[in-house]
PDB file of C-alpha atoms in Angstrom:
ATOM      1  CA  UNK A   1     -24.932   4.887 -19.293  1.00  0.00           C
ATOM      2  CA  UNK A   2     -25.402   3.277 -15.972  1.00  0.00           C
ATOM      3  CA  UNK A   3     -23.281   0.784 -15.159  1.00  0.00           C
ATOM      4  CA  UNK A   4     -25.774  -2.817 -15.096  1.00  0.00           C
ATOM      5  CA  UNK A   5     -26.998  -1.205 -18.351  1.00  0.00           C
ATOM      6  CA  UNK A   6     -23.361  -1.449 -20.042  1.00  0.00           C
ATOM      7  CA  UNK A   7     -22.892  -4.413 -17.985  1.00  0.00           C
ATOM      8  CA  UNK A   8     -26.399  -5.830 -19.894  1.00  0.00           C
ATOM      9  CA  UNK A   9     -24.682  -4.103 -23.507  1.00  0.00           C
ATOM     10  CA  UNK A  10     -21.573  -6.221 -23.313  1.00  0.00           C
ATOM     11  CA  UNK A  11     -23.651  -8.922 -22.676  1.00  0.00           C
ATOM     12  CA  UNK A  12     -26.078  -9.150 -25.519  1.00  0.00           C
ATOM     13  CA  UNK A  13     -23.493  -7.812 -28.035  1.00  0.00           C
ATOM     14  CA  UNK A  14     -21.000 -11.143 -26.221  1.00  0.00           C
ATOM     15  CA  UNK A  15     -23.947 -13.762 -27.189  1.00  0.00           C
ATOM     16  CA  UNK A  16     -24.783 -11.712 -30.819  1.00  0.00           C
ATOM     17  CA  UNK A  17     -20.655 -12.860 -31.640  1.00  0.00           C
ATOM     18  CA  UNK A  18     -20.928 -16.126 -29.847  1.00  0.00           C
ATOM     19  CA  UNK A  19     -23.870 -17.503 -31.864  1.00  0.00           C
ATOM     20  CA  UNK A  20     -21.931 -16.773 -34.770  1.00  0.00           C
ATOM     21  CA  UNK A  21     -18.606 -16.913 -34.251  1.00  0.00           C
ATOM     22  CA  UNK A  22     -18.664 -20.133 -32.459  1.00  0.00           C
ATOM     23  CA  UNK A  23     -19.880 -23.567 -34.362  1.00  0.00           C
ATOM     24  CA  UNK A  24     -17.834 -21.811 -37.711  1.00  0.00           C
ATOM     25  CA  UNK A  25     -14.815 -21.633 -34.756  1.00  0.00           C
ATOM     26  CA  UNK A  26     -15.328 -24.829 -33.377  1.00  0.00           C
ATOM     27  CA  UNK A  27     -15.220 -26.189 -37.081  1.00  0.00           C
ATOM     28  CA  UNK A  28     -12.149 -24.561 -37.592  1.00  0.00           C
ATOM     29  CA  UNK A  29     -10.514 -25.776 -34.438  1.00  0.00           C
ATOM     30  CA  UNK A  30     -12.002 -29.546 -35.729  1.00  0.00           C
ATOM     31  CA  UNK A  31      -9.730 -29.482 -38.581  1.00  0.00           C
ATOM     32  CA  UNK A  32      -6.592 -28.495 -37.203  1.00  0.00           C
ATOM     33  CA  UNK A  33      -6.141 -30.361 -33.352  1.00  0.00           C
ATOM     34  CA  UNK A  34      -7.110 -33.140 -31.964  1.00  0.00           C
ATOM     35  CA  UNK A  35     -11.553 -33.575 -31.567  1.00  0.00           C
ATOM     36  CA  UNK A  36     -10.419 -34.472 -27.826  1.00  0.00           C
ATOM     37  CA  UNK A  37      -8.900 -30.731 -27.989  1.00  0.00           C
ATOM     38  CA  UNK A  38     -11.771 -28.822 -29.766  1.00  0.00           C
ATOM     39  CA  UNK A  39     -14.322 -27.864 -26.345  1.00  0.00           C
ATOM     40  CA  UNK A  40     -11.584 -27.096 -24.215  1.00  0.00           C
ATOM     41  CA  UNK A  41      -9.345 -24.310 -26.970  1.00  0.00           C
ATOM     42  CA  UNK A  42     -12.877 -23.325 -27.414  1.00  0.00           C
ATOM     43  CA  UNK A  43     -13.601 -22.523 -24.777  1.00  0.00           C
ATOM     44  CA  UNK A  44     -10.499 -20.628 -24.668  1.00  0.00           C
ATOM     45  CA  UNK A  45     -11.699 -18.964 -27.668  1.00  0.00           C
ATOM     46  CA  UNK A  46     -14.792 -17.660 -26.049  1.00  0.00           C
ATOM     47  CA  UNK A  47     -13.044 -15.833 -22.753  1.00  0.00           C
ATOM     48  CA  UNK A  48     -10.814 -14.622 -24.738  1.00  0.00           C
ATOM     49  CA  UNK A  49     -13.718 -13.398 -26.872  1.00  0.00           C
ATOM     50  CA  UNK A  50     -15.312 -12.033 -24.053  1.00  0.00           C
ATOM     51  CA  UNK A  51     -12.675 -10.059 -21.915  1.00  0.00           C
ATOM     52  CA  UNK A  52     -11.585  -8.769 -25.395  1.00  0.00           C
ATOM     53  CA  UNK A  53     -15.466  -7.544 -26.277  1.00  0.00           C
ATOM     54  CA  UNK A  54     -14.623  -3.836 -26.903  1.00  0.00           C
ATOM     55  CA  UNK A  55     -11.520  -5.057 -29.912  1.00  0.00           C
ATOM     56  CA  UNK A  56     -14.150  -7.032 -31.856  1.00  0.00           C
ATOM     57  CA  UNK A  57     -13.272  -4.952 -35.241  1.00  0.00           C
ATOM     58  CA  UNK A  58     -16.137  -4.936 -37.005  1.00  0.00           C
ATOM     59  CA  UNK A  59     -18.425  -5.278 -33.377  1.00  0.00           C
ATOM     60  CA  UNK A  60     -20.666  -3.266 -33.853  1.00  0.00           C
ATOM     61  CA  UNK A  61     -24.306  -1.989 -31.144  1.00  0.00           C
ATOM     62  CA  UNK A  62     -26.017  -4.001 -33.556  1.00  0.00           C
ATOM     63  CA  UNK A  63     -28.278  -7.632 -32.540  1.00  0.00           C
ATOM     64  CA  UNK A  64     -26.186  -9.862 -34.528  1.00  0.00           C
ATOM     65  CA  UNK A  65     -23.016  -9.148 -36.310  1.00  0.00           C
ATOM     66  CA  UNK A  66     -21.359  -9.797 -39.853  1.00  0.00           C
ATOM     67  CA  UNK A  67     -19.546 -12.580 -40.091  1.00  0.00           C
ATOM     68  CA  UNK A  68     -16.832 -11.560 -42.662  1.00  0.00           C
ATOM     69  CA  UNK A  69     -16.069  -8.921 -40.439  1.00  0.00           C
ATOM     70  CA  UNK A  70     -15.333 -10.407 -36.511  1.00  0.00           C
ATOM     71  CA  UNK A  71     -14.603 -13.897 -37.444  1.00  0.00           C
ATOM     72  CA  UNK A  72     -11.437 -12.955 -39.052  1.00  0.00           C
ATOM     73  CA  UNK A  73      -9.974 -11.850 -36.163  1.00  0.00           C
ATOM     74  CA  UNK A  74     -12.355 -14.646 -34.586  1.00  0.00           C
ATOM     75  CA  UNK A  75     -10.212 -16.979 -36.139  1.00  0.00           C
ATOM     76  CA  UNK A  76      -7.191 -15.243 -35.753  1.00  0.00           C
ATOM     77  CA  UNK A  77      -7.806 -15.291 -31.093  1.00  0.00           C
ATOM     78  CA  UNK A  78      -8.097 -19.474 -32.005  1.00  0.00           C
ATOM     79  CA  UNK A  79      -5.292 -20.357 -33.424  1.00  0.00           C
ATOM     80  CA  UNK A  80      -3.061 -18.293 -30.621  1.00  0.00           C
ATOM     81  CA  UNK A  81      -5.478 -20.148 -27.631  1.00  0.00           C
ATOM     82  CA  UNK A  82      -4.656 -23.777 -30.046  1.00  0.00           C
ATOM     83  CA  UNK A  83      -1.537 -22.617 -29.751  1.00  0.00           C
ATOM     84  CA  UNK A  84      -1.020 -21.813 -26.360  1.00  0.00           C
ATOM     85  CA  UNK A  85      -2.422 -25.139 -25.315  1.00  0.00           C
ATOM     86  CA  UNK A  86       0.027 -26.995 -28.200  1.00  0.00           C
ATOM     87  CA  UNK A  87       2.589 -25.859 -25.936  1.00  0.00           C
ATOM     88  CA  UNK A  88       1.061 -26.994 -23.015  1.00  0.00           C
ATOM     89  CA  UNK A  89       0.187 -30.477 -23.679  1.00  0.00           C
ATOM     90  CA  UNK A  90       4.244 -30.357 -25.060  1.00  0.00           C
ATOM     91  CA  UNK A  91       6.103 -29.102 -21.140  1.00  0.00           C
ATOM     92  CA  UNK A  92       3.020 -31.697 -19.810  1.00  0.00           C
ATOM     93  CA  UNK A  93       4.934 -34.690 -22.501  1.00  0.00           C
ATOM     94  CA  UNK A  94       8.293 -33.233 -21.075  1.00  0.00           C
ATOM     95  CA  UNK A  95       7.941 -33.278 -17.584  1.00  0.00           C
ATOM     96  CA  UNK A  96       6.364 -37.376 -17.421  1.00  0.00           C
ATOM     97  CA  UNK A  97       9.021 -38.585 -20.060  1.00  0.00           C
ATOM     98  CA  UNK A  98      11.971 -36.190 -17.343  1.00  0.00           C
ATOM     99  CA  UNK A  99       9.387 -38.582 -14.542  1.00  0.00           C
ATOM    100  CA  UNK A 100       9.328 -41.829 -16.272  1.00  0.00           C
ATOM    101  CA  UNK A 101      13.389 -40.825 -16.689  1.00  0.00           C
ATOM    102  CA  UNK A 102      14.092 -40.084 -12.784  1.00  0.00           C
ATOM    103  CA  UNK A 103      11.909 -42.872 -12.016  1.00  0.00           C
ATOM    104  CA  UNK A 104      13.843 -44.588 -14.523  1.00  0.00           C
ATOM    105  CA  UNK A 105      17.388 -44.038 -12.869  1.00  0.00           C
ATOM    106  CA  UNK A 106      17.220 -43.013  -9.380  1.00  0.00           C
ATOM    107  CA  UNK A 107      19.136 -40.063  -8.005  1.00  0.00           C
ATOM    108  CA  UNK A 108      22.124 -40.817  -6.889  1.00  0.00           C
ATOM    109  CA  UNK A 109      21.329 -40.078  -2.667  1.00  0.00           C
ATOM    110  CA  UNK A 110      18.007 -41.789  -2.875  1.00  0.00           C
ATOM    111  CA  UNK A 111      19.890 -44.928  -2.456  1.00  0.00           C
ATOM    112  CA  UNK A 112      22.529 -43.120  -0.905  1.00  0.00           C
ATOM    113  CA  UNK A 113      20.609 -41.949   3.211  1.00  0.00           C
ATOM    114  CA  UNK A 114      17.696 -44.965   2.261  1.00  0.00           C
ATOM    115  CA  UNK A 115      17.253 -44.985   5.812  1.00  0.00           C
ATOM    116  CA  UNK A 116      17.849 -41.069   5.936  1.00  0.00           C
ATOM    117  CA  UNK A 117      13.726 -40.384   4.046  1.00  0.00           C
ATOM    118  CA  UNK A 118      12.263 -43.800   5.821  1.00  0.00           C
ATOM    119  CA  UNK A 119      13.648 -42.012   9.116  1.00  0.00           C
ATOM    120  CA  UNK A 120      11.277 -38.688   7.497  1.00  0.00           C
ATOM    121  CA  UNK A 121       8.754 -40.707   6.746  1.00  0.00           C
ATOM    122  CA  UNK A 122       7.902 -41.935   9.659  1.00  0.00           C
ATOM    123  CA  UNK A 123       6.927 -38.564  10.580  1.00  0.00           C
ATOM    124  CA  UNK A 124       3.598 -36.300  10.720  1.00  0.00           C
ATOM    125  CA  UNK A 125       3.362 -33.925   7.258  1.00  0.00           C
ATOM    126  CA  UNK A 126       3.708 -30.944   9.680  1.00  0.00           C
ATOM    127  CA  UNK A 127       6.870 -32.126  10.393  1.00  0.00           C
ATOM    128  CA  UNK A 128       8.203 -33.709   7.847  1.00  0.00           C
ATOM    129  CA  UNK A 129       7.326 -30.228   5.767  1.00  0.00           C
ATOM    130  CA  UNK A 130       9.362 -27.805   8.791  1.00  0.00           C
ATOM    131  CA  UNK A 131      12.403 -30.749   8.779  1.00  0.00           C
ATOM    132  CA  UNK A 132      12.347 -29.414   4.963  1.00  0.00           C
ATOM    133  CA  UNK A 133      11.699 -26.224   4.298  1.00  0.00           C
ATOM    134  CA  UNK A 134      14.575 -26.317   7.210  1.00  0.00           C
ATOM    135  CA  UNK A 135      16.748 -28.687   6.109  1.00  0.00           C
ATOM    136  CA  UNK A 136      16.513 -28.554   2.202  1.00  0.00           C
ATOM    137  CA  UNK A 137      14.601 -24.516   1.363  1.00  0.00           C
ATOM    138  CA  UNK A 138      17.130 -23.119   4.457  1.00  0.00           C
ATOM    139  CA  UNK A 139      14.304 -21.474   5.621  1.00  0.00           C
ATOM    140  CA  UNK A 140      15.291 -19.870   9.022  1.00  0.00           C
ATOM    141  CA  UNK A 141      12.691 -20.358  12.193  1.00  0.00           C
ATOM    142  CA  UNK A 142      10.741 -17.193  11.179  1.00  0.00           C
ATOM    143  CA  UNK A 143      10.697 -17.735   7.919  1.00  0.00           C
ATOM    144  CA  UNK A 144       9.022 -20.954   8.430  1.00  0.00           C
ATOM    145  CA  UNK A 145       6.538 -19.928  10.216  1.00  0.00           C
ATOM    146  CA  UNK A 146       5.529 -17.204   7.851  1.00  0.00           C
ATOM    147  CA  UNK A 147       5.080 -20.278   4.907  1.00  0.00           C
ATOM    148  CA  UNK A 148       3.290 -22.783   7.409  1.00  0.00           C
ATOM    149  CA  UNK A 149       1.201 -20.304   9.078  1.00  0.00           C
ATOM    150  CA  UNK A 150       2.712 -20.976  12.653  1.00  0.00           C
ATOM    151  CA  UNK A 151       4.668 -19.746  15.148  1.00  0.00           C
ATOM    152  CA  UNK A 152       7.886 -18.276  15.255  1.00  0.00           C
ATOM    153  CA  UNK A 153       7.937 -20.124  18.780  1.00  0.00           C
ATOM    154  CA  UNK A 154       6.318 -23.373  17.156  1.00  0.00           C
ATOM    155  CA  UNK A 155       8.477 -24.129  14.538  1.00  0.00           C
ATOM    156  CA  UNK A 156      11.671 -24.121  17.244  1.00  0.00           C
ATOM    157  CA  UNK A 157       9.859 -26.188  19.446  1.00  0.00           C
ATOM    158  CA  UNK A 158       8.782 -28.854  16.324  1.00  0.00           C
ATOM    159  CA  UNK A 159      12.129 -28.449  14.350  1.00  0.00           C
ATOM    160  CA  UNK A 160      13.859 -29.548  18.089  1.00  0.00           C
ATOM    161  CA  UNK A 161      11.921 -31.957  19.066  1.00  0.00           C
ATOM    162  CA  UNK A 162      12.473 -33.675  15.316  1.00  0.00           C
ATOM    163  CA  UNK A 163      16.189 -33.144  15.211  1.00  0.00           C
ATOM    164  CA  UNK A 164      15.512 -35.190  18.180  1.00  0.00           C
ATOM    165  CA  UNK A 165      13.538 -37.898  17.161  1.00  0.00           C
ATOM    166  CA  UNK A 166      15.299 -37.986  13.250  1.00  0.00           C
ATOM    167  CA  UNK A 167      18.641 -39.018  15.287  1.00  0.00           C
ATOM    168  CA  UNK A 168      17.068 -41.689  17.275  1.00  0.00           C
ATOM    169  CA  UNK A 169      15.284 -43.094  14.876  1.00  0.00           C
ATOM    170  CA  UNK A 170      18.483 -43.562  12.435  1.00  0.00           C
ATOM    171  CA  UNK A 171      21.051 -43.991  15.344  1.00  0.00           C
ATOM    172  CA  UNK A 172      18.748 -47.394  16.074  1.00  0.00           C
ATOM    173  CA  UNK A 173      18.634 -48.324  12.629  1.00  0.00           C
ATOM    174  CA  UNK A 174      22.933 -47.956  12.011  1.00  0.00           C
ATOM    175  CA  UNK A 175      22.757 -49.886  15.739  1.00  0.00           C
ATOM    176  CA  UNK A 176      20.350 -52.968  14.163  1.00  0.00           C
ATOM    177  CA  UNK A 177      21.940 -52.369  10.625  1.00  0.00           C
ATOM    178  CA  UNK A 178      25.414 -53.959  12.697  1.00  0.00           C
ATOM    179  CA  UNK A 179      28.749 -52.906  11.751  1.00  0.00           C
ATOM    180  CA  UNK A 180      29.011 -51.058   8.736  1.00  0.00           C
ATOM    181  CA  UNK A 181      29.995 -53.072   5.854  1.00  0.00           C
ATOM    182  CA  UNK A 182      29.105 -56.326   7.166  1.00  0.00           C
ATOM    183  CA  UNK A 183      26.156 -58.964   6.842  1.00  0.00           C
ATOM    184  CA  UNK A 184      25.173 -59.539  10.847  1.00  0.00           C
ATOM    185  CA  UNK A 185      25.685 -63.695  10.105  1.00  0.00           C
ATOM    186  CA  UNK A 186      29.161 -62.367   8.046  1.00  0.00           C
ATOM    187  CA  UNK A 187      32.061 -64.385   8.877  1.00  0.00           C
ATOM    188  CA  UNK A 188      30.080 -67.285  11.820  1.00  0.00           C
ATOM    189  CA  UNK A 189      30.482 -70.559  10.695  1.00  0.00           C
ATOM    190  CA  UNK A 190      27.006 -72.709  10.493  1.00  0.00           C
ATOM    191  CA  UNK A 191      28.401 -75.778  12.800  1.00  0.00           C
TER     192      UNK A 191
END
């Protein structure tokens, strides 16, 4: 058999299987999960069936497979896909909860370094990324170059320029803030 004939045979086999199992699998999933999730899980199930078409028991070369032979195995696949979807949904919910908690209680480093974050926000996106990769991730310029698609020389020049720019912005911010620990008009008489 040629490769094209094998592909056509595989496709015909899957189409016959899909005609037999799609509706029962849809009903199976409707009884077990949220209606909004059914179509996604059914799609995942059909994808697994396509990938594992050679593993489906009772699926012969005949045009229409016997539902009694193929459905139990297909229900097992749908059950696994549903479990995967539920785990993914649980991970998403935990992530959302963690993000909400983080927003409610900002980490103390954010408050202590608000002037640094403000200065970083004034940089361009690529400059910000280069600085973060260097300072926060501890990457060397050649590693930053690999991550960003720049040359090592370009990264070195950007780092040099951006560090000077950040230092100037932070110095200006501190100068405008007055003496540390004092309000600008503190200690002056209003008369």
